[in-house]
Coordinates of C-alpha atoms and ligand atoms in Angstrom, one line a residue:
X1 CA 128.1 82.4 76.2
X2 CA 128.0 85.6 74.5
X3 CA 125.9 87.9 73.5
X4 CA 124.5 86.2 69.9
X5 CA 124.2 90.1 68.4
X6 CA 126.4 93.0 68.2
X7 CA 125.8 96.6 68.7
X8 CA 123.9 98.4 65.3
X9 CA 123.3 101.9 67.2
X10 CA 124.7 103.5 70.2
X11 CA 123.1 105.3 73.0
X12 CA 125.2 107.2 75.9
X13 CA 125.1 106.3 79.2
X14 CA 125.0 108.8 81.7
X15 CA 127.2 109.1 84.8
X16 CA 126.1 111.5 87.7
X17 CA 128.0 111.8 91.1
X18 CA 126.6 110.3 94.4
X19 CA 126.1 113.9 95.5
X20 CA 123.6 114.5 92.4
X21 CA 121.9 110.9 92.8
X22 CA 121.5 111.8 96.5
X23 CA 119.5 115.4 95.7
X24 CA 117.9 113.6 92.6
X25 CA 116.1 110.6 94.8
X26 CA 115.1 112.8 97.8
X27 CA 113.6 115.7 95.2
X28 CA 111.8 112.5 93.8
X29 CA 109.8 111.7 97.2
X30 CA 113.0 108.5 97.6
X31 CA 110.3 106.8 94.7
X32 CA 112.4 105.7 91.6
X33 CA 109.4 105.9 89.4
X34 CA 109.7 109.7 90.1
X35 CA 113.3 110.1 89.2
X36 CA 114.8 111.6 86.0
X37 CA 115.9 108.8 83.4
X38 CA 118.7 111.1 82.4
X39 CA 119.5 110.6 86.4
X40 CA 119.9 106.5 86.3
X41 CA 123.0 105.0 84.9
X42 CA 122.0 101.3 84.4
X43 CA 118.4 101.2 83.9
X44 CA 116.8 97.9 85.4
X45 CA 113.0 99.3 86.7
X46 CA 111.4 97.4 84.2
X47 CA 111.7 95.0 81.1
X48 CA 108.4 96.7 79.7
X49 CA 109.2 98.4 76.1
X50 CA 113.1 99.0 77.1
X51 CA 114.5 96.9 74.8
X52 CA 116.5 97.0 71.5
X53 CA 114.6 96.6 68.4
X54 CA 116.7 94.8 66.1
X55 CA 117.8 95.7 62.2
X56 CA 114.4 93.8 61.0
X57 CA 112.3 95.5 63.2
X58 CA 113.7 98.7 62.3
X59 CA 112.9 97.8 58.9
X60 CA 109.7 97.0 59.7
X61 CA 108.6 100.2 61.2
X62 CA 109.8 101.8 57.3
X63 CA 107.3 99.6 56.3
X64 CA 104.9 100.0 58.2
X65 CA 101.3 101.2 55.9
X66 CA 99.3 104.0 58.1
X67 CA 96.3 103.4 56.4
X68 CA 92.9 104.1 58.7
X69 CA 91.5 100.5 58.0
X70 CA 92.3 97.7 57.0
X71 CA 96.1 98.5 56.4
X72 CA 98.5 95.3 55.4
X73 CA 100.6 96.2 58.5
X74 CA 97.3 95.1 60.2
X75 CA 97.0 91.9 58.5
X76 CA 101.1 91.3 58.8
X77 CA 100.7 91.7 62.6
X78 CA 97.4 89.2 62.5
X79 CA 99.3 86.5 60.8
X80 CA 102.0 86.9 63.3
X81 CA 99.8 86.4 66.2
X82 CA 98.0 83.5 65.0
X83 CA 101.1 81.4 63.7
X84 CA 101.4 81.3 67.5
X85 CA 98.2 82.0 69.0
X86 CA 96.0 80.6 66.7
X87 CA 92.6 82.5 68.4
X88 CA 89.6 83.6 66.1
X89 CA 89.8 87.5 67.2
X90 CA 92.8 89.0 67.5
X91 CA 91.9 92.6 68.8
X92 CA 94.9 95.4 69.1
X93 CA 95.7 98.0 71.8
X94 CA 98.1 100.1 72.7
X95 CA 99.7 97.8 75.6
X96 CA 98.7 95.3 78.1
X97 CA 96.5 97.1 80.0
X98 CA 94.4 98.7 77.6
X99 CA 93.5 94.6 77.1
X100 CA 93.0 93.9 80.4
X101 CA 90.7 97.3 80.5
X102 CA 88.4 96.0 78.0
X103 CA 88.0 92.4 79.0
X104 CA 87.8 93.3 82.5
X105 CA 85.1 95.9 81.6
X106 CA 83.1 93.2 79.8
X107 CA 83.4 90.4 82.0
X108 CA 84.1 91.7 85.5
X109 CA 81.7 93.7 87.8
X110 CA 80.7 93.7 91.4
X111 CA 79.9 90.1 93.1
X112 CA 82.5 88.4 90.2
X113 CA 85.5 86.9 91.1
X114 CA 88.8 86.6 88.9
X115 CA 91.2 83.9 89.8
X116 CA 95.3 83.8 88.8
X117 CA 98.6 82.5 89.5
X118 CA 99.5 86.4 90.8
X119 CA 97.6 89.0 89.5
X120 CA 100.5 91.8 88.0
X121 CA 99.3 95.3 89.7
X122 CA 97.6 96.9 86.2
X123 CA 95.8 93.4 86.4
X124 CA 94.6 93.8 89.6
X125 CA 93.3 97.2 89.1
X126 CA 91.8 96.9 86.5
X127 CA 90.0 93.7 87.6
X128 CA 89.3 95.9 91.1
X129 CA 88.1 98.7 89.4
X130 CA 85.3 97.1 88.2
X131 CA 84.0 95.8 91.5
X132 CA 85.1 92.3 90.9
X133 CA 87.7 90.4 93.3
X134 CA 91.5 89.4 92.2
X135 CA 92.5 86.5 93.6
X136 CA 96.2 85.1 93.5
X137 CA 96.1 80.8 94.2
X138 CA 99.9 80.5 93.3
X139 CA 100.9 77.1 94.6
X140 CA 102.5 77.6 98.2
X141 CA 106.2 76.9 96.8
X142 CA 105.8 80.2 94.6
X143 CA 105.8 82.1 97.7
X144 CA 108.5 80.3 99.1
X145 CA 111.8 82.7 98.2
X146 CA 114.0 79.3 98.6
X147 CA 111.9 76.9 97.0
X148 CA 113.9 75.3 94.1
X149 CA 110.7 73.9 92.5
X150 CA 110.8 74.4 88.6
X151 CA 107.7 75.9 88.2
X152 CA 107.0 78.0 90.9
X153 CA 104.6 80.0 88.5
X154 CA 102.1 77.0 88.8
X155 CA 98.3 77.7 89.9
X156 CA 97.1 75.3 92.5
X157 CA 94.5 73.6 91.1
X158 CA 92.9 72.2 93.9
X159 CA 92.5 75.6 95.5
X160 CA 91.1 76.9 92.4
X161 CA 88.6 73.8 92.5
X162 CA 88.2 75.2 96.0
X163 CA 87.2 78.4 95.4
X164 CA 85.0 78.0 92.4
X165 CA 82.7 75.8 94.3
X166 CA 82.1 78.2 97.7
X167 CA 81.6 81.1 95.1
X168 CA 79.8 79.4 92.2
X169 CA 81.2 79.0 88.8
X170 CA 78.3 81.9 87.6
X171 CA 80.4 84.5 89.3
X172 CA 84.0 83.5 87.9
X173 CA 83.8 85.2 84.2
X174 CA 87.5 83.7 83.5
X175 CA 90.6 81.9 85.4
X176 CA 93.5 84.1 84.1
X177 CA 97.2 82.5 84.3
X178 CA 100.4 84.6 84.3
X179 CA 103.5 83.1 81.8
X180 CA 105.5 83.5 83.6
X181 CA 104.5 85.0 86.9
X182 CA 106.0 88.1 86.8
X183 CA 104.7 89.2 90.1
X184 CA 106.0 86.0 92.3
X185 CA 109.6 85.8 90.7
X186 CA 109.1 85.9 86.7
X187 CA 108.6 81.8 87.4
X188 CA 107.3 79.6 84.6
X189 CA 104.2 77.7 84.4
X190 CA 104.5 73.9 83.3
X191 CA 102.1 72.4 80.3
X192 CA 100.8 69.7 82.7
X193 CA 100.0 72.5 84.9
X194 CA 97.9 74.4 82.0
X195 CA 96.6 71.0 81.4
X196 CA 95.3 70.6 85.0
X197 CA 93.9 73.8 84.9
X198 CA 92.1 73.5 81.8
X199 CA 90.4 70.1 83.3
X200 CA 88.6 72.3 85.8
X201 CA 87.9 75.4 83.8
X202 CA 86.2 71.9 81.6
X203 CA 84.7 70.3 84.5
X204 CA 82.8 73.9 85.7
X205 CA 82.3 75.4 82.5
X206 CA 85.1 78.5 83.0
X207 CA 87.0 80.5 80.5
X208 CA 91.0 80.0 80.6
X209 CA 92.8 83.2 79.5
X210 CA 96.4 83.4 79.5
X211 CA 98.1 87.0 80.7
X212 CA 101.0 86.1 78.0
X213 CA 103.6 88.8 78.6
X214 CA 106.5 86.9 78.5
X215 CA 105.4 83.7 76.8
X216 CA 108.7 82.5 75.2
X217 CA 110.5 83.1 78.3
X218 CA 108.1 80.3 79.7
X219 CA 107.8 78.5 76.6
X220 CA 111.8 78.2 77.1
X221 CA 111.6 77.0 80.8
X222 CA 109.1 74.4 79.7
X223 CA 111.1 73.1 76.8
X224 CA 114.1 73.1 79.5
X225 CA 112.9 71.8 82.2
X226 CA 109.5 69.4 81.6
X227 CA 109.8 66.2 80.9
X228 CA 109.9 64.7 77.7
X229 CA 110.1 68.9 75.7
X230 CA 113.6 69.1 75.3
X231 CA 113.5 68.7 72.0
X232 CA 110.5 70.4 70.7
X233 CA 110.3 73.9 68.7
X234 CA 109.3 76.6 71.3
X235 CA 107.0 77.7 68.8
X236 CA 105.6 74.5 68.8
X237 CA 105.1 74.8 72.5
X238 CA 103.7 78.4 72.4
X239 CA 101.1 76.8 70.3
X240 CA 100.4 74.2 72.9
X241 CA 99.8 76.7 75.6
X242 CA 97.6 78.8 73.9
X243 CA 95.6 75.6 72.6
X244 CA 94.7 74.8 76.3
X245 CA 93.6 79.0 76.9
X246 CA 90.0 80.6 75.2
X247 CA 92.0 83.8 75.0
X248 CA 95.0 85.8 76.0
X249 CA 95.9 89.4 76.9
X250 CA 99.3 90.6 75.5
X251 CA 101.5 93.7 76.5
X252 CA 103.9 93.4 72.8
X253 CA 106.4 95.3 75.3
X254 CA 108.0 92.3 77.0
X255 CA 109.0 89.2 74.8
X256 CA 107.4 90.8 71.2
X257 CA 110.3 92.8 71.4
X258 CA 108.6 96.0 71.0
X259 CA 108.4 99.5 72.3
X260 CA 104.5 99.8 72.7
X261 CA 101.7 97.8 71.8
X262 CA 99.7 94.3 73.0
X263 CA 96.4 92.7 72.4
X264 CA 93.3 90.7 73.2
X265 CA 92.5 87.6 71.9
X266 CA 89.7 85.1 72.1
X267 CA 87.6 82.6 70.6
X268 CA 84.1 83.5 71.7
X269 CA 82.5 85.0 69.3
X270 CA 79.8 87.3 71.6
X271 CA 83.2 88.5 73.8
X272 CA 85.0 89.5 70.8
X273 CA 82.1 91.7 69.5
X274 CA 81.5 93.4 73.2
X275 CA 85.3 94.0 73.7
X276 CA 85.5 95.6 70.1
X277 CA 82.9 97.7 71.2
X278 CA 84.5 98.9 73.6
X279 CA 87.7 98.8 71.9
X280 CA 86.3 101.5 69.4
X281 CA 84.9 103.7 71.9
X282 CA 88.9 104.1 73.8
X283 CA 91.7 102.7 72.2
X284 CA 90.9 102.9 68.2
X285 CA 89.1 101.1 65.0
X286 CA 89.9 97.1 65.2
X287 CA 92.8 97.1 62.0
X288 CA 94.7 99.3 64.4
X289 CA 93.4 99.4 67.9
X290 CA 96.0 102.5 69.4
X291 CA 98.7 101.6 67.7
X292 CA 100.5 103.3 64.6
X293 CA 101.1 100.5 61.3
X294 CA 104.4 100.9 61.6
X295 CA 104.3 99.2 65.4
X296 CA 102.0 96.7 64.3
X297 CA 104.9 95.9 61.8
X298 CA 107.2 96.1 64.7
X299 CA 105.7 93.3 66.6
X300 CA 105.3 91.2 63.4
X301 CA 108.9 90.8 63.6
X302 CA 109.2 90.9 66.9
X303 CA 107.1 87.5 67.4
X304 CA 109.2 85.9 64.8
X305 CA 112.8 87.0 67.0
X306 CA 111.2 85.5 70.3
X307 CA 110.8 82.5 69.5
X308 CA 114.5 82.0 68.2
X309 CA 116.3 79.4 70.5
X310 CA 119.5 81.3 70.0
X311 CA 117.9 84.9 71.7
X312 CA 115.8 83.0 74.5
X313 CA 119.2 80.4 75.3
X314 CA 121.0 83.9 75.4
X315 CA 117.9 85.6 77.3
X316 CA 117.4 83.2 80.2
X317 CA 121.5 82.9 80.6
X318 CA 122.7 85.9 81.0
X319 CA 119.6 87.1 83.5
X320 CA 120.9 84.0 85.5
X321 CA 124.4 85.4 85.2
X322 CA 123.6 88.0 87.6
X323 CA 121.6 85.8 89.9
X324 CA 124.1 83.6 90.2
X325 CA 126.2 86.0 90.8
X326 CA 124.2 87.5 93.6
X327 CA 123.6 84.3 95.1
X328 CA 127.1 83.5 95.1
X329 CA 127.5 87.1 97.0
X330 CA 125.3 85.9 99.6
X331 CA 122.6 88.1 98.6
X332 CA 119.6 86.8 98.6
X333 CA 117.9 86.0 95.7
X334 CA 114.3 84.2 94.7
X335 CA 115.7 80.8 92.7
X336 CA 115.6 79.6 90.8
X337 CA 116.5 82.5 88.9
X338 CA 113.4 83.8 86.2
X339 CA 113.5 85.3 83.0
X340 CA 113.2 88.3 82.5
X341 CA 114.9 89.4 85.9
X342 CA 116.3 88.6 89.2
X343 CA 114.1 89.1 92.4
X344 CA 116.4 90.1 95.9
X345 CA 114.2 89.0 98.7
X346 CA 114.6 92.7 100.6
X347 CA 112.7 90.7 103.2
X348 CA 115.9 88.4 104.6
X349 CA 117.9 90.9 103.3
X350 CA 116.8 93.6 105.5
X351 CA 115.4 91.6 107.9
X352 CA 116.0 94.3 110.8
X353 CA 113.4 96.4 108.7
X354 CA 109.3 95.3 108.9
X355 CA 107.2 94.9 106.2
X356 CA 105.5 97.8 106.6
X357 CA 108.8 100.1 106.8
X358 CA 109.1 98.9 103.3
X359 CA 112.5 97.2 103.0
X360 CA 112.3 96.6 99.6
X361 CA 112.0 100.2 98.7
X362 CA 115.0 100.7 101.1
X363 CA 116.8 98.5 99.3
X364 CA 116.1 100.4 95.8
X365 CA 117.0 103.8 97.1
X366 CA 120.2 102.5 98.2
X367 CA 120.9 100.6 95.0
X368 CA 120.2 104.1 93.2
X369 CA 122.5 106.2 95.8
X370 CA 125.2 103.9 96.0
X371 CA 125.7 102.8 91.7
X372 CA 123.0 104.6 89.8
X373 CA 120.5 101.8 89.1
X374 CA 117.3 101.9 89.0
X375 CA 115.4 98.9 90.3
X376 CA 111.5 97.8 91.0
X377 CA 110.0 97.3 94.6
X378 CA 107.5 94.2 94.5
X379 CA 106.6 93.8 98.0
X380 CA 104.4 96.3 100.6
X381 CA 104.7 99.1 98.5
X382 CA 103.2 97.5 95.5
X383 CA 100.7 95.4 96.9
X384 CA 100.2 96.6 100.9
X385 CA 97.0 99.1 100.5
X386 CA 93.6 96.3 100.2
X387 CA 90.6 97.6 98.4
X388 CA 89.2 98.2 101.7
X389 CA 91.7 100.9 102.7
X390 CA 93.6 98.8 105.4
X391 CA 97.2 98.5 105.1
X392 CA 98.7 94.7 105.1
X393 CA 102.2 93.5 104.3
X394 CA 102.6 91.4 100.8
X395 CA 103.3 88.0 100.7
X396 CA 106.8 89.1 100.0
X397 CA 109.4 91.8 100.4
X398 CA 111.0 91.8 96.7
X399 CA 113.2 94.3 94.8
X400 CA 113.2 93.4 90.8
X401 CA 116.4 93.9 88.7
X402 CA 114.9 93.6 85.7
X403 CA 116.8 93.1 82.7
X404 CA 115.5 95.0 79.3
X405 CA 116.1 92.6 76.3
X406 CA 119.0 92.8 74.2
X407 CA 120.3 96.2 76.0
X408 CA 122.8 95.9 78.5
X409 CA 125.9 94.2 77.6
X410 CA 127.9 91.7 80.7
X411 CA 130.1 94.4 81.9
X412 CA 127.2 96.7 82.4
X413 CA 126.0 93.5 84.3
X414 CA 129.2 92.8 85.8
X415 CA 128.6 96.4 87.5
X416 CA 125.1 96.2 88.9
X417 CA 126.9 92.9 90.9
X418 CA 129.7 94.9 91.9
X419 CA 127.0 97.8 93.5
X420 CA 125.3 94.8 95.2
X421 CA 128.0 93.9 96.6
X422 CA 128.8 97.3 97.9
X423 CA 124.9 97.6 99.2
X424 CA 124.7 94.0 101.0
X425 CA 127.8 95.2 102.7
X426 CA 125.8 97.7 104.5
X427 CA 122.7 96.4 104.5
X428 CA 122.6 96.4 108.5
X429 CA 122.7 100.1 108.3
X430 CA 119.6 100.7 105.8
X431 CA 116.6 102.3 107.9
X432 CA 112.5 102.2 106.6
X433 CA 110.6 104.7 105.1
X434 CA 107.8 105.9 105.5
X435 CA 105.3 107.1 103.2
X436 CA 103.9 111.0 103.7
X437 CA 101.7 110.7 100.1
X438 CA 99.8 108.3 98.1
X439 CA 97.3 108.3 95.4
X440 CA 94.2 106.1 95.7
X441 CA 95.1 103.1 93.0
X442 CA 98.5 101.7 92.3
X443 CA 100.0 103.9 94.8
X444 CA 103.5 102.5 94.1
X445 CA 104.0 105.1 90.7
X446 CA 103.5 108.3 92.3
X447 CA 103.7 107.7 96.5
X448 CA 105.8 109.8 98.1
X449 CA 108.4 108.7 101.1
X450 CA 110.5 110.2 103.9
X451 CA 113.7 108.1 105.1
X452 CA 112.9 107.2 108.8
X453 CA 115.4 107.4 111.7
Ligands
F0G1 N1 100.6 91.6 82.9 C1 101.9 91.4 83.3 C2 102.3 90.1 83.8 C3 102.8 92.5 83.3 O1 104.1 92.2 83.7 C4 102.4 93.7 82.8 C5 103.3 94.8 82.7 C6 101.1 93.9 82.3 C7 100.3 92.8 82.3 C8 100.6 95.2 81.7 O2 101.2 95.4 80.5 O3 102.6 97.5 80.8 O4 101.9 96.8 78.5 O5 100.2 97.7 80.1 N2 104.4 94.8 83.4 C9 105.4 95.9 83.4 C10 106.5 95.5 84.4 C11 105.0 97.2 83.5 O6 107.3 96.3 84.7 O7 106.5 94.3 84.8 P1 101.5 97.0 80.0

């Protein structure tokens, strides 16, 4: 396969010495959130708004209409949504978590209880934040590394049947479901999964929202890999997974294609007007909701690209490429391989470090030192400090490569596998960190580390 585009505008890439990476990455408190872009070579810390617009979306931004209100950028992006997600109130902010700010602030509150596959962190939060309790009921395969199940995203249903009845279907505001769970792997979720979900959200009167990031990623696992959709549109099947959801929060950043932007949607009538509310009071009026006409426009077109079997045949290969790859290394990877990235289990890789060491950041630093790329900790780091103050190890240990759409061409990819390489060869000499500052939320952006031993 190759890559179905070619290359419309250039952007250097910047090469820095091992000596400069070395200062860089201990002046950033050894956190790669901290670092300098201008300092990283291959860029894989996240798939979120790093990706290349194309010609028509470049287009679309000239035509983009910055009109206060009711601009036809506004109604452009609308129509976009709902050819997909066909919900009665489509309400626009600035990204994903600006969403999941203003649902949460509606619905949530102390004594509620939110359930999902995996909550993503800015999920969590903001569900936290309010006083209400996140709870992840992935099935047990999805935090099994090694499990080959094809839909390792999956909620289990019976523990979500579970847990609704010892806390009451009163204090459960919504059941939220991750496509695909970024969190646990970037692992789809299957229809007859939705499905099953949906028959208890009936059966106890619950709301089913979707957190729909990367929805044609799933969308694509699902036509590939569930019985009897191998033939179907993934448009098509888009619109059966949001017909099974009341609503969905969006970041536009991952599979719309775009630089910024996202959205809330929903069919209840009552929600839509409190969240608009709200919605006016800190992102913006409802035809533009934080963002400028010309990104509305950039998502319109965006939704149209995503959906294209050609990009999303291309999308899904080519991240397995490099897990393939890694696997074949003898790294250890979580497979099967997900979308929009490739997870190294820093917890078998780095075995000789504990959880609370923080391999997985380990792992990242030394990625940076040794080739210049910039990767993601998922593990301790991310998810180790409870809402009580304790510390406790994450269900897993992951470092994320994560691959931004339509960016990086195979021999930039051909690299980061060669730098792995180099890395797993001295893995057995990689020491913990610990960490000497840390903020009180979300501690992984800004913590700072010293190297131990
Ligand atoms: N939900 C999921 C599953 C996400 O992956 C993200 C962002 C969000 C919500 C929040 O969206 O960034 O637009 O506010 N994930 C990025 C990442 C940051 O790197 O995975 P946002």
């Amino acid at each position: 396969m190759i890559e179905p585009f070619r290359i419309h505008a250039v952007e250097p890439l910047r090469m820095v010495t091992p000596e400069h990476r070395a200062q860089a990455i201990a002046e950033a408190g050894y956190n790669l959130f901290s670092l300098r872009a201008e300092d990283v070579l291959i860029d894989l810390l996240t798939d979120s708004g790093t990706g290349a617009m194309s010609r028509d979306q470049w287009a679309a931004v000239q035509h983009g209409d910055e009109s206060y209100a009711g601009s036809p950028s506004w109604y452009l992006f609308r129509d976009a949504v709902t050819e997909l997600f066909p919900f009665r109130h489509i309400i626009p902010t600035h990204q994903g978590r600006a969403a999941e700010k203003i649902l949460f602030s509606v619905v949530g509150g102390p004594g509620k209880f939110v359930p999902n596959n995996t909550h993503f962190d800015t999920t969590r939060a903001n569900v936290e934040s309010t006083g209400a309790e996140a709870v992840d009921l992935v099935i047990a395969e999805g935090r099994d590394p090694r499990s080959r199940h094809p839909f390792k995203g999956n909620l289990d249903v019976d523990a979500l049947e579970a847990f609704v009845r010892r806390v009451g279907a009163e204090n459960v505001p919504v059941v939220m479901v991750t496509v695909t769970n970024n969190s646990g792997g970037g692992q789809p979720v299957s229809l007859a999964n939705l499905r099953a979900v949906r028959e208890v959200c009936n059966r106890y009167g619950l709301a089913l929202f979707l957190d729909s990031c990367r929805f044609a990623e799933n969308a694509w696992f699902i036509r590939e890999r569930e019985e009897g959709q191998g033939d179907r549109e993934v448009a098509d099947i888009v619109r059966d997974m949001a017909a099974l959801a009341d609503g969905m929060t969006m970041s536009a950043k991952k599979d719309p294609l775009a630089n910024i932007g996202g959205w809330l949607a929903c069919n209840d009538d009552d929600l839509a007007e409190a969240c608009r509310s709200v919605l006016i009071l800190t992102e913006g009026f409802p035809t533009y909701g934080g963002l400028a006409g010309r990104d509305l426009e950039a998502i319109a077109q965006g939704l149209k690209e995503a959906v294209s079997h050609e990009y999303l045949r291309y999308r899904t290969r080519s991240t397995a490429y490099l897990g393939e790859a890694l696997e074949k290394l003898g790294v250890p990877v979580v497979v099967p391989i997900g979308g929009h990235a490739v997870y190294i289990d820093a917890g078998t890789m780095l075995a000789h470090i504990p959880p609370l060491e923080y391999p997985g950041q380990s792992l990242a630093v030394a990625l940076y030192g040794t080739g210049g790329i910039r990767s993601c900790e998922i593990g301790s780091v991310m998810f180790g400090r409870r809402p009580d103050g304790t510390e406790q190890a994450a269900a897993m240990e992951l470092v994320r490569l994560a691959i931004p759409r339509r960016t990086y061409t195979q021999s930039h990819i051909d690299y980061v596998i060669e730098v792995c390489e180099r890395v797993l060869e001295d893995a057995s000499r990689l020491r913990g960190l610990k960490i000497v500052h840390e903020p009180r939320q979300l501690r992984h952006f800004t913590a700072r580390f010293e190297p131990l031993g």
